[in-house]
mmCIF file of C-alpha atoms and ligand atoms in Angstrom:
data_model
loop_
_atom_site.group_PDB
_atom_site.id
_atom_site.type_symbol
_atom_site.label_atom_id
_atom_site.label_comp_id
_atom_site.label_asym_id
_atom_site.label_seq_id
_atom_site.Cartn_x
_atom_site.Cartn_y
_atom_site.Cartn_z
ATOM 1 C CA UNK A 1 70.597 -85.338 -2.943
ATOM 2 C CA UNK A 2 68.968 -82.176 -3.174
ATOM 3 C CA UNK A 3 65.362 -82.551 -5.488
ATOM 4 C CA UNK A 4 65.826 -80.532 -9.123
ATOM 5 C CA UNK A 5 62.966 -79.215 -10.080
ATOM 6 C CA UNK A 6 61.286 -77.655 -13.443
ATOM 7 C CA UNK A 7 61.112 -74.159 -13.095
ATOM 8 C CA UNK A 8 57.918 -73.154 -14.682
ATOM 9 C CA UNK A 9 58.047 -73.325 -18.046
ATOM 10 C CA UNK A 10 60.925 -71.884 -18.376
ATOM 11 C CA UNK A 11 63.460 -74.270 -19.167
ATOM 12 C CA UNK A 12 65.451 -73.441 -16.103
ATOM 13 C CA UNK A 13 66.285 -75.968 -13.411
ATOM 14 C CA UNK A 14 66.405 -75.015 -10.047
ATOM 15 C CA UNK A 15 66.764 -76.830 -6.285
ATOM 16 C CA UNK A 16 64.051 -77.101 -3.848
ATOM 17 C CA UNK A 17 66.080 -74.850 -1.458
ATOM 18 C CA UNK A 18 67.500 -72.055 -3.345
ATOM 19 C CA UNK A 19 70.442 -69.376 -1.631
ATOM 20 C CA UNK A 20 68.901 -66.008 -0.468
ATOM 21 C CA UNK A 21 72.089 -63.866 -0.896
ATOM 22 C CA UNK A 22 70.807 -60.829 1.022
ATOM 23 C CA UNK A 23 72.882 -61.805 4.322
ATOM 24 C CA UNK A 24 76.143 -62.106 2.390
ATOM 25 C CA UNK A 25 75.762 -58.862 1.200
ATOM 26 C CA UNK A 26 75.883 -57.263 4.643
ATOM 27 C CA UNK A 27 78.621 -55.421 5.908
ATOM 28 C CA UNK A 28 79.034 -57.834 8.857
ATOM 29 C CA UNK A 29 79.817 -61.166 6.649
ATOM 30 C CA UNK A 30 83.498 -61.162 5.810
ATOM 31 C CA UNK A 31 84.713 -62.032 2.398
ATOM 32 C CA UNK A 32 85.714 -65.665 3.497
ATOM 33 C CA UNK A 33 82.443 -66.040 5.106
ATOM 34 C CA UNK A 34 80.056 -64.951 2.027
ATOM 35 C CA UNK A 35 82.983 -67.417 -0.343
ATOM 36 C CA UNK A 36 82.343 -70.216 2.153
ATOM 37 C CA UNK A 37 78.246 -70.188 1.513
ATOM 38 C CA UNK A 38 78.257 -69.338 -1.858
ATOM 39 C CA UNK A 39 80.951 -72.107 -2.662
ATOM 40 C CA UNK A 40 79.379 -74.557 -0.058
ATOM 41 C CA UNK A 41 75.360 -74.207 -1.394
ATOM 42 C CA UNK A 42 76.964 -75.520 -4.667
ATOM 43 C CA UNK A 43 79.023 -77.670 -3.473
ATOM 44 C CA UNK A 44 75.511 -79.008 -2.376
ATOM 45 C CA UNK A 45 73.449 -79.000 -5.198
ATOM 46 C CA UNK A 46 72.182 -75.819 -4.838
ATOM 47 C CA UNK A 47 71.167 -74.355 -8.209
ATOM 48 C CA UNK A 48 69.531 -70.979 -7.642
ATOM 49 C CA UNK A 49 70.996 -67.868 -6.137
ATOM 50 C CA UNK A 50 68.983 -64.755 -5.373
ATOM 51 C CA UNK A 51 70.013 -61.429 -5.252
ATOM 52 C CA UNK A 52 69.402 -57.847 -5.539
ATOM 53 C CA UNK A 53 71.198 -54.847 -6.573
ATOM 54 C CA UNK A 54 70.013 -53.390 -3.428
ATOM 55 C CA UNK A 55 71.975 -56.505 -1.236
ATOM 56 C CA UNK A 56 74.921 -54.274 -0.516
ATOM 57 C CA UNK A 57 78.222 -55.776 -1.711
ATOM 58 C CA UNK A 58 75.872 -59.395 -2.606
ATOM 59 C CA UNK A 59 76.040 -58.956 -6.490
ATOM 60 C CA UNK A 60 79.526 -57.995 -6.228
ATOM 61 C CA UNK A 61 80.479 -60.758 -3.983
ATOM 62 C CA UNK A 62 78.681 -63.452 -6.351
ATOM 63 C CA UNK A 63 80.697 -62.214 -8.829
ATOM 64 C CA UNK A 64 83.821 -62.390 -7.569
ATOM 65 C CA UNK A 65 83.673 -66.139 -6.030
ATOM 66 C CA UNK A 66 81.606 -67.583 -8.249
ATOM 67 C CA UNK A 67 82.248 -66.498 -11.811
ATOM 68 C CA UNK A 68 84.410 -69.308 -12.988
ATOM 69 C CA UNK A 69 81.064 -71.649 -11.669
ATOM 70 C CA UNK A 70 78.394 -69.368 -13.002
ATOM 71 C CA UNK A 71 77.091 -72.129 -15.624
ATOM 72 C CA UNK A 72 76.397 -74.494 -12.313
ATOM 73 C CA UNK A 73 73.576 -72.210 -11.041
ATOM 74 C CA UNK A 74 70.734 -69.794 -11.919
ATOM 75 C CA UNK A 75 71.376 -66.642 -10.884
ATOM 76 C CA UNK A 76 68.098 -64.317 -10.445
ATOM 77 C CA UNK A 77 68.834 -60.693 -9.490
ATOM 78 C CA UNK A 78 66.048 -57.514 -9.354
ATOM 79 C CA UNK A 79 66.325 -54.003 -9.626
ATOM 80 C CA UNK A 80 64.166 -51.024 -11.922
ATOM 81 C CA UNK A 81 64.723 -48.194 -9.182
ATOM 82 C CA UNK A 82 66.692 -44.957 -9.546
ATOM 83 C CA UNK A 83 70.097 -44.777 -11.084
ATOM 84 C CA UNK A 84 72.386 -43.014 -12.805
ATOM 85 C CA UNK A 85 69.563 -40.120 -13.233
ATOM 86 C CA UNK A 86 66.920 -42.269 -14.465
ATOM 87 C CA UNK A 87 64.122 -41.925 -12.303
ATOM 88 C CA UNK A 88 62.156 -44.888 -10.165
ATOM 89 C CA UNK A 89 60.531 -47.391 -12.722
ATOM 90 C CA UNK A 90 61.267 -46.285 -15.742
ATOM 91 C CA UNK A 91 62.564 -47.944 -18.942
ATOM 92 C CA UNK A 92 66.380 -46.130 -18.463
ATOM 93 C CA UNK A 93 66.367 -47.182 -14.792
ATOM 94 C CA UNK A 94 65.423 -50.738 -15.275
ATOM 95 C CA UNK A 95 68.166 -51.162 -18.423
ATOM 96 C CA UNK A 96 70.655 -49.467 -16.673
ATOM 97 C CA UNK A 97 69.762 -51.772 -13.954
ATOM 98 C CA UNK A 98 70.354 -54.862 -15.731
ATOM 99 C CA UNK A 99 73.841 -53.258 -17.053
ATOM 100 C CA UNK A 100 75.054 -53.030 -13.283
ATOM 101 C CA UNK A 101 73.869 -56.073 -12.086
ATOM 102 C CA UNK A 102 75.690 -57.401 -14.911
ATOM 103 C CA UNK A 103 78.528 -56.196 -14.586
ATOM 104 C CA UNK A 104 78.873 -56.935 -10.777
ATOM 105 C CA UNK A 105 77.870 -60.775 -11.338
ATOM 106 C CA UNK A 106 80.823 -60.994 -14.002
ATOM 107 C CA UNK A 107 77.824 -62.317 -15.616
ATOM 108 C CA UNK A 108 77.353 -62.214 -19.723
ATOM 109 C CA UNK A 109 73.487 -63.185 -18.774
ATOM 110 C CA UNK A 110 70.997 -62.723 -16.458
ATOM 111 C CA UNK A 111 69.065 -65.751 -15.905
ATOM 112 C CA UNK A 112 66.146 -64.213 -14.415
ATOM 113 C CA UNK A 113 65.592 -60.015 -13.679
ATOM 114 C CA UNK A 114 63.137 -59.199 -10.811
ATOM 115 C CA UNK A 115 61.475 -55.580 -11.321
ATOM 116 C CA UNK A 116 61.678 -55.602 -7.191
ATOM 117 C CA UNK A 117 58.268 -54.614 -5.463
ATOM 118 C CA UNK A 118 57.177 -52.564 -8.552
ATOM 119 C CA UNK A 119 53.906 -51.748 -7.634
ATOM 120 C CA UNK A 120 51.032 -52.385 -9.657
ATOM 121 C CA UNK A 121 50.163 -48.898 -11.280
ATOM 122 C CA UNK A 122 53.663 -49.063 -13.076
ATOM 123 C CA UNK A 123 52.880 -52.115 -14.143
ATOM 124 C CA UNK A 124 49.776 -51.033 -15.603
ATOM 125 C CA UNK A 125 51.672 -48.713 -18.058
ATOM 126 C CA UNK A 126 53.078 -51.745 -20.078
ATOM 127 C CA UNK A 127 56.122 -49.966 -20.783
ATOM 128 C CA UNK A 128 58.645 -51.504 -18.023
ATOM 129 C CA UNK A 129 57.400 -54.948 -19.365
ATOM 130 C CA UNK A 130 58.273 -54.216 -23.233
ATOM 131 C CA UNK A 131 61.650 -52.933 -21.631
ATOM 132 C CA UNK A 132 62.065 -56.447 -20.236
ATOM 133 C CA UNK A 133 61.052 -58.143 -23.321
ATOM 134 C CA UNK A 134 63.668 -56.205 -25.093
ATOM 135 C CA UNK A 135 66.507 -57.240 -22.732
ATOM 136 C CA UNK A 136 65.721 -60.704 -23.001
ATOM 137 C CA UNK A 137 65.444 -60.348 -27.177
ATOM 138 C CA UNK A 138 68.810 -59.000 -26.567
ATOM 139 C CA UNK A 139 70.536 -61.997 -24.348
ATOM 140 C CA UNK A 140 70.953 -59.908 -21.742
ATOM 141 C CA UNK A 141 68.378 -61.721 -19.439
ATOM 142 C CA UNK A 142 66.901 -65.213 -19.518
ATOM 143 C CA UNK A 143 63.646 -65.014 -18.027
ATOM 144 C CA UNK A 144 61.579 -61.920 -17.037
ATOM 145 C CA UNK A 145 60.351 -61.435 -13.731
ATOM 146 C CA UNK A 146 57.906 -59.904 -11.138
ATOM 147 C CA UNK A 147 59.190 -59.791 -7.379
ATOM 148 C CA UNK A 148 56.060 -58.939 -5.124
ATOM 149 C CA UNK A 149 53.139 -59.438 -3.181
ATOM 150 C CA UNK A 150 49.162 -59.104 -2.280
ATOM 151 C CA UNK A 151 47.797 -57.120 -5.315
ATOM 152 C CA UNK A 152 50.948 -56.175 -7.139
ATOM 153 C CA UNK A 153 51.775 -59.992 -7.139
ATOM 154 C CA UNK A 154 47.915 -61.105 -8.519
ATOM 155 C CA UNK A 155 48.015 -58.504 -11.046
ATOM 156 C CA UNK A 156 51.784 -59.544 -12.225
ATOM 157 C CA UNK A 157 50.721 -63.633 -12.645
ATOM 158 C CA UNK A 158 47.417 -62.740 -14.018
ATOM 159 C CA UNK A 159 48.860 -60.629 -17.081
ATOM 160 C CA UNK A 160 51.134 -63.216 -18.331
ATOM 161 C CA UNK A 161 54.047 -60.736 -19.023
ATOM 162 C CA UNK A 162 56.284 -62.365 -16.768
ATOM 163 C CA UNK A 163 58.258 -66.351 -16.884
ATOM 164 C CA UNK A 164 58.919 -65.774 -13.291
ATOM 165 C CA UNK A 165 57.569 -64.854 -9.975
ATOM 166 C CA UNK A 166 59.469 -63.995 -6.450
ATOM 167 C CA UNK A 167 57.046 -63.591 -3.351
ATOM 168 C CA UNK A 168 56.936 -64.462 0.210
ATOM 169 C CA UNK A 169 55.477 -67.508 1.076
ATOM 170 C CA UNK A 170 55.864 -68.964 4.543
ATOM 171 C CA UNK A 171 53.939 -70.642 7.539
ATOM 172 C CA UNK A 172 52.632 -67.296 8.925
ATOM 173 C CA UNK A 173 52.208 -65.557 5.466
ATOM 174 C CA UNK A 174 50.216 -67.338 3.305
ATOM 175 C CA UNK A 175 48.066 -64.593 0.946
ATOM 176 C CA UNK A 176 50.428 -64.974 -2.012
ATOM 177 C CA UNK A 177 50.408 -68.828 -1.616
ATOM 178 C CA UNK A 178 46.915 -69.219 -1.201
ATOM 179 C CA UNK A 179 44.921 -66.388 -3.943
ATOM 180 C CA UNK A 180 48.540 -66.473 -6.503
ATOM 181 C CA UNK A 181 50.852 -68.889 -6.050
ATOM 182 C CA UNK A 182 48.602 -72.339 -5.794
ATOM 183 C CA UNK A 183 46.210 -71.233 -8.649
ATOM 184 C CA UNK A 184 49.663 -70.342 -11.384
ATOM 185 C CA UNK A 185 50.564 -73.902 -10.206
ATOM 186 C CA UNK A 186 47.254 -75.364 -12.301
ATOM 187 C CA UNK A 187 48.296 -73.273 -15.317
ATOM 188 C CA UNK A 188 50.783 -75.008 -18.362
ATOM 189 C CA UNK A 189 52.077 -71.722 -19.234
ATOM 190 C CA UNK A 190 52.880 -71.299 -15.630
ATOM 191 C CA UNK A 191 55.679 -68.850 -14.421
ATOM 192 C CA UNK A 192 58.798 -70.384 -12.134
ATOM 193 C CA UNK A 193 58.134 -69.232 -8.534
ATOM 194 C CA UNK A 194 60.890 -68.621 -5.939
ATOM 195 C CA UNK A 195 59.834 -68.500 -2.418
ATOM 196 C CA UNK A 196 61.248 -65.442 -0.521
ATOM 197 C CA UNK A 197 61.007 -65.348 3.401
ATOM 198 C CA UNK A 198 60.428 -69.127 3.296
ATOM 199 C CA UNK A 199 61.049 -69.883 7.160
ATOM 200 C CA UNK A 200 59.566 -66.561 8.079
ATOM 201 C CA UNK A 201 62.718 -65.198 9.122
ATOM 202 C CA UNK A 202 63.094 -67.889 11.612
ATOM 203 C CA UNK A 203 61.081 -65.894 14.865
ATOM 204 C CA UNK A 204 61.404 -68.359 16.606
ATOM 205 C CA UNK A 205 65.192 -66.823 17.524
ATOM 206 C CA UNK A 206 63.780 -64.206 19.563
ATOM 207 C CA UNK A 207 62.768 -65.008 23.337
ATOM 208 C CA UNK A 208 61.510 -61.245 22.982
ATOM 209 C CA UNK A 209 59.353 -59.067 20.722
ATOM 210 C CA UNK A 210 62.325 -57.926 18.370
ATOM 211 C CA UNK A 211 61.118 -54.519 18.209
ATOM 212 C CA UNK A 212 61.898 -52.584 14.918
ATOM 213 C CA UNK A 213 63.684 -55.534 13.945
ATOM 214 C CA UNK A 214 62.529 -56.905 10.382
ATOM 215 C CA UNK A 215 61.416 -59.879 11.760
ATOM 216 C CA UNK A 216 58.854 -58.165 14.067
ATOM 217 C CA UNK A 217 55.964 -58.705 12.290
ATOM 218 C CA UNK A 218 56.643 -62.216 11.625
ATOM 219 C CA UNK A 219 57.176 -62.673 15.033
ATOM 220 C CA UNK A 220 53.731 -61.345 16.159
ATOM 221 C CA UNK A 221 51.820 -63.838 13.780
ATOM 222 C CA UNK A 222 53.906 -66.851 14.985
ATOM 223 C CA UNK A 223 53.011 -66.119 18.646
ATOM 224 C CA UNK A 224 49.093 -65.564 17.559
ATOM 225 C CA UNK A 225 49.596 -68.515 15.418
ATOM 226 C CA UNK A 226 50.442 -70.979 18.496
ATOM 227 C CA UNK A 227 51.616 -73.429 16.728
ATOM 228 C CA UNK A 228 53.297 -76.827 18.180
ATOM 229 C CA UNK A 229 55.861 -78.168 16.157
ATOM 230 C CA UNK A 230 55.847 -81.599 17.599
ATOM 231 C CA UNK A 231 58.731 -83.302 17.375
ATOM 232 C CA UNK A 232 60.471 -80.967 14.374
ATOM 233 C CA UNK A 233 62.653 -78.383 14.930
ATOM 234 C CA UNK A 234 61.164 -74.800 14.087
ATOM 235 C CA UNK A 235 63.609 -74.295 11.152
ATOM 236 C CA UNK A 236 62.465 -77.674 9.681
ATOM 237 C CA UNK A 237 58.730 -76.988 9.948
ATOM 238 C CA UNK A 238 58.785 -74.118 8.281
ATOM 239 C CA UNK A 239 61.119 -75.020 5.511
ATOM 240 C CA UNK A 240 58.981 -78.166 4.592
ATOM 241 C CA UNK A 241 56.121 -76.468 4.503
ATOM 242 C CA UNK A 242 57.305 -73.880 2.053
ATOM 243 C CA UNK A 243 59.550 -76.275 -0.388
ATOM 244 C CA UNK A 244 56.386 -78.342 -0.943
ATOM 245 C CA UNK A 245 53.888 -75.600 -0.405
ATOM 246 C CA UNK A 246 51.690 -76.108 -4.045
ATOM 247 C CA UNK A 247 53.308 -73.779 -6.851
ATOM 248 C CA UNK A 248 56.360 -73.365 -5.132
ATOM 249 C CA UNK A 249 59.782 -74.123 -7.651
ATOM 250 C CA UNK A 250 62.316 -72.967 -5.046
ATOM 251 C CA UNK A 251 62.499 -71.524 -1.352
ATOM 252 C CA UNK A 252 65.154 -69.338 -0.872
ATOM 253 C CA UNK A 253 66.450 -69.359 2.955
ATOM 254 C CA UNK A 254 68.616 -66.562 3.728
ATOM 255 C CA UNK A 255 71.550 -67.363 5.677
ATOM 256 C CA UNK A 256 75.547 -66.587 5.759
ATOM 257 C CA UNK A 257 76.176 -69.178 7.951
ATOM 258 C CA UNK A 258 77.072 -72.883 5.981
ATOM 259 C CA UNK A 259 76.054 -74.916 8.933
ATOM 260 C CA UNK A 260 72.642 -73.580 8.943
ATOM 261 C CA UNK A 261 72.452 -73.585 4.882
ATOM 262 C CA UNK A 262 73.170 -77.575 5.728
ATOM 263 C CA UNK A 263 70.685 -78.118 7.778
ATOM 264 C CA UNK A 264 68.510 -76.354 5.837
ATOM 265 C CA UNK A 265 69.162 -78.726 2.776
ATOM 266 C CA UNK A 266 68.603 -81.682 5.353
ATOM 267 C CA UNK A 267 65.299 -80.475 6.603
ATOM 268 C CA UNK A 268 63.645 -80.110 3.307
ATOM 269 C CA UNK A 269 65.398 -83.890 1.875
ATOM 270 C CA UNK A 270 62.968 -85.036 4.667
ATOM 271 C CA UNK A 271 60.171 -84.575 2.128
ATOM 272 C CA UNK A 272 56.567 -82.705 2.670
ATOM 273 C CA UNK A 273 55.074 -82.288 5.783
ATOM 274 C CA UNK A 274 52.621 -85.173 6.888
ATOM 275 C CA UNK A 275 49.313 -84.383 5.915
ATOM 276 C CA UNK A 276 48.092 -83.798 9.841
ATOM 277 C CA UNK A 277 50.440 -81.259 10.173
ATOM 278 C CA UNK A 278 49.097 -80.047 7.325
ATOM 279 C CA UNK A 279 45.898 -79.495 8.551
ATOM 280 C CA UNK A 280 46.788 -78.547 11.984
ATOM 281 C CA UNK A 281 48.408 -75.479 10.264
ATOM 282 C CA UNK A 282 45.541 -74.567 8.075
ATOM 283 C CA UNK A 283 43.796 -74.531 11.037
ATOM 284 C CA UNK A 284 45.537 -71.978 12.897
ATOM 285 C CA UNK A 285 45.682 -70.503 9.936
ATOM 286 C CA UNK A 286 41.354 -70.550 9.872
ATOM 287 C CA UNK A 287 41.310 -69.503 13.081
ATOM 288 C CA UNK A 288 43.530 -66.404 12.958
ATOM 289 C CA UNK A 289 45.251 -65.323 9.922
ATOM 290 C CA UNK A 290 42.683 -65.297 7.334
ATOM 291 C CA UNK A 291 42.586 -61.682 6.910
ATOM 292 C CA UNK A 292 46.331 -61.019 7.654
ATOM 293 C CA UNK A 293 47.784 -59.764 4.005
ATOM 294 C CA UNK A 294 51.178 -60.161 2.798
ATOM 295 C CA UNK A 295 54.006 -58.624 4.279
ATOM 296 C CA UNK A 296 55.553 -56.745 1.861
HETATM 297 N N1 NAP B 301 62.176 -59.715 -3.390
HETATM 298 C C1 NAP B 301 62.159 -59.160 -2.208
HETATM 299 O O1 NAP B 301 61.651 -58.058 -2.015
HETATM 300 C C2 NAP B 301 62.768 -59.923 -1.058
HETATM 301 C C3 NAP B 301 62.450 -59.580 0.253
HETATM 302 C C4 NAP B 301 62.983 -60.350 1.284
HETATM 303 C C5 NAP B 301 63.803 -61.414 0.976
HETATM 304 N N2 NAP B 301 64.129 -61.705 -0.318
HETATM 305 C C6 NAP B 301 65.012 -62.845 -0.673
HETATM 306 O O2 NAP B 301 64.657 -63.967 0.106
HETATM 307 C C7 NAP B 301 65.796 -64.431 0.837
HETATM 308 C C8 NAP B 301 65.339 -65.009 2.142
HETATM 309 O O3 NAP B 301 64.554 -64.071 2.863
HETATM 310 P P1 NAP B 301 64.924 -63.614 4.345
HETATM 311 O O4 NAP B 301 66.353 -63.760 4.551
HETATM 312 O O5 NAP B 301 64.277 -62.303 4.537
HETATM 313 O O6 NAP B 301 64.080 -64.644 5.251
HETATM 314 P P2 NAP B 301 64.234 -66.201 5.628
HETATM 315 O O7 NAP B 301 64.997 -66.932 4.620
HETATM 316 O O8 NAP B 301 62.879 -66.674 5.978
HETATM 317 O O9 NAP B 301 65.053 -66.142 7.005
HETATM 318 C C9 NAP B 301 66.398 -65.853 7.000
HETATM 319 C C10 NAP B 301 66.897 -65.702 8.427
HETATM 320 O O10 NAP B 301 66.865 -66.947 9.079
HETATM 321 C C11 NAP B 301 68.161 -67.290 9.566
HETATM 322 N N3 NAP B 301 68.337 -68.737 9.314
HETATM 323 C C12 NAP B 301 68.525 -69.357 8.127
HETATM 324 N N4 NAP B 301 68.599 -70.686 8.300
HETATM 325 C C13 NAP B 301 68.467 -70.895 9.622
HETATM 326 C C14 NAP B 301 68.444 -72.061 10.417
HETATM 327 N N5 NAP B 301 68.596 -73.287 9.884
HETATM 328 N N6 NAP B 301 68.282 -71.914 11.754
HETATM 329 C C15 NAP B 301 68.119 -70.690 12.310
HETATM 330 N N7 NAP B 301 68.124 -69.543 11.610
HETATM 331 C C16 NAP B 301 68.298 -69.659 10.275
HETATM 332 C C17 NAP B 301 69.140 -66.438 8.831
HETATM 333 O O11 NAP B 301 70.220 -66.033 9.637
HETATM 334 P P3 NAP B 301 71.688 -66.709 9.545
HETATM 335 O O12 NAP B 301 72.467 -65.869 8.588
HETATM 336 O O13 NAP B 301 72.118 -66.611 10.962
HETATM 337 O O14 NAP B 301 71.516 -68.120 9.081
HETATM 338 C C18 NAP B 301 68.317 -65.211 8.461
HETATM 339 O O15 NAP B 301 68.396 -64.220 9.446
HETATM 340 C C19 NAP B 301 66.706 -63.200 0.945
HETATM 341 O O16 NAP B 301 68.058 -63.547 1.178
HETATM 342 C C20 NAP B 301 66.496 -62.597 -0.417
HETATM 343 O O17 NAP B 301 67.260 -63.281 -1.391
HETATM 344 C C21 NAP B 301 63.594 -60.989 -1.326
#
């Protein structure tokens, strides 16, 4: 049975392994496919879905197969750059970008809206976070959220504007976890937080640097990392450490693929990591990645 867990204070429920719907929005992923995980992660107890306007056809998709189900699941979406001649991070561009994402979900609410990677001197202004306030006021969103990291991210919690954070958290990028994430967790008026990245795009996958693939970076730090994973499988490592990482509501593995959404759901029912491992990461983590900053 796959752990609920109290998102923030929010009064939203969400699993301990959430969907990232960024791979069924890709052109590759055939309409059956993206049905079969979206249908199948809630078949499975999976209660929160994240997207993004900018997922390709992922909104769209959600809303299609899943808008007779849309009261079994949170559904967090993010958006606030140009359209429809508003300009980047402005109040018109994040409005009309809850109106789309609306509409694409078949959705009458938003449970949570991401202003995605905003960075921090917009959110100095004040003005994009009144915008947000309004749109929940009006029903049109649940929760208002921040989706970002190093600097943007601290500056985000520590204002107490937002119900709901979305950052990358993961065995070989721990800056948000470590000077955000973990401290928000001591706080009562704490904001949900959703774990993006959570198995570090799985590098494992690649026998080779995967040059100028997204997962490059990721890559590099796993190698300098040298970790052992003992008897666990990568996949599992990594997810456990996220899904029980301190602060941490929900991790949100990407994947189109229902056999590796299933395992994913097994892996993390196996609990937290044993405390040696524990240490054994923070460790390597000492030893080499102290400095490294979020990738963003
Ligand atoms: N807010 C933001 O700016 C932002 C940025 C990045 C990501 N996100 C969100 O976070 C979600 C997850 O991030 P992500 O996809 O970048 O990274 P991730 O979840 O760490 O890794 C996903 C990758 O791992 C593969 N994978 C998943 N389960 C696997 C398994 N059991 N074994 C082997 N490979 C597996 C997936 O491919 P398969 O399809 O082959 O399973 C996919 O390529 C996204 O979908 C999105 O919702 C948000």
């Amino acid at each position: 049975m796959l752990e609920q867990r109290d998102f923030g204070a929010t009064g939203l429920r969400v699993s301990a392994v959430g969907l990232g719907a960024g791979q069924i929005g890709e052109d590759d992923v055939t309409e059956e496919e993206a049905a079969a995980v979206l249908h199948g992660a809630i078949d499975a107890g999976v209660t929160l879905i994240d997207t993004a306007a900018s997922y390709g056809s992922s909104e769209e998709r959600i809303g299609r197969h899943l808008a007779g189900r849309r009261d079994e699941f949170v559904l967090s979406t993010k958006g606030g750059q140009a359209i429809d001649g508003n300009a980047d991070w402005t109040p018109g561009a994040v409005l009309a970008s809850i109106d789309r994402s609306l509409r694409r979900t078949r959705s009458e609410r938003l449970d949570i809206f991401f202003l995605h990677s905003c960075p921090v001197d917009v959110l100095r202004r004040g003005d994009l976070q009144e915008t947000l306030d309004d749109a929940v006021a009006a029903g049109k969103v649940g929760v208002a959220g921040y989706s970002g990291d190093n600097e943007h991210l601290a500056f985000a919690a520590d204002s107490g504007r937002f119900g709901a954070i979305e950052t990358s958290v993961n065995v070989v990028d721990q800056w948000n976890l470590r000077n955000v994430v973990g401290r928000v967790d001591r706080d009562r008026s704490a904001p949900g937080v959703i774990a993006k990245r959570p198995i570090a795009n799985a590098p494992w996958r690649f026998a080779e640097r995967p040059s100028g693939h997204y997962a490059e970076l990721y890559w590099e730090r796993f190698r300098e990392l040298d970790l052992d994973p003992g008897e666990l499988d990568w996949g599992e490592l990594a997810l456990r450490f996220t899904a029980y990482a301190p602060g941490v509501h929900t991790a949100i593995v990407g994947t189109a693929k229902p056999e590796h959404l299933r395992r994913n759901i097994e892996a993390a029912g196996r609990g937290p990591l044993p405390a040696e491992t524990l240490t054994v990461l923070d460790q390597a983590w000492q030893r080499v990645g102290g400095n490294w900053p979020s990738s963003t």
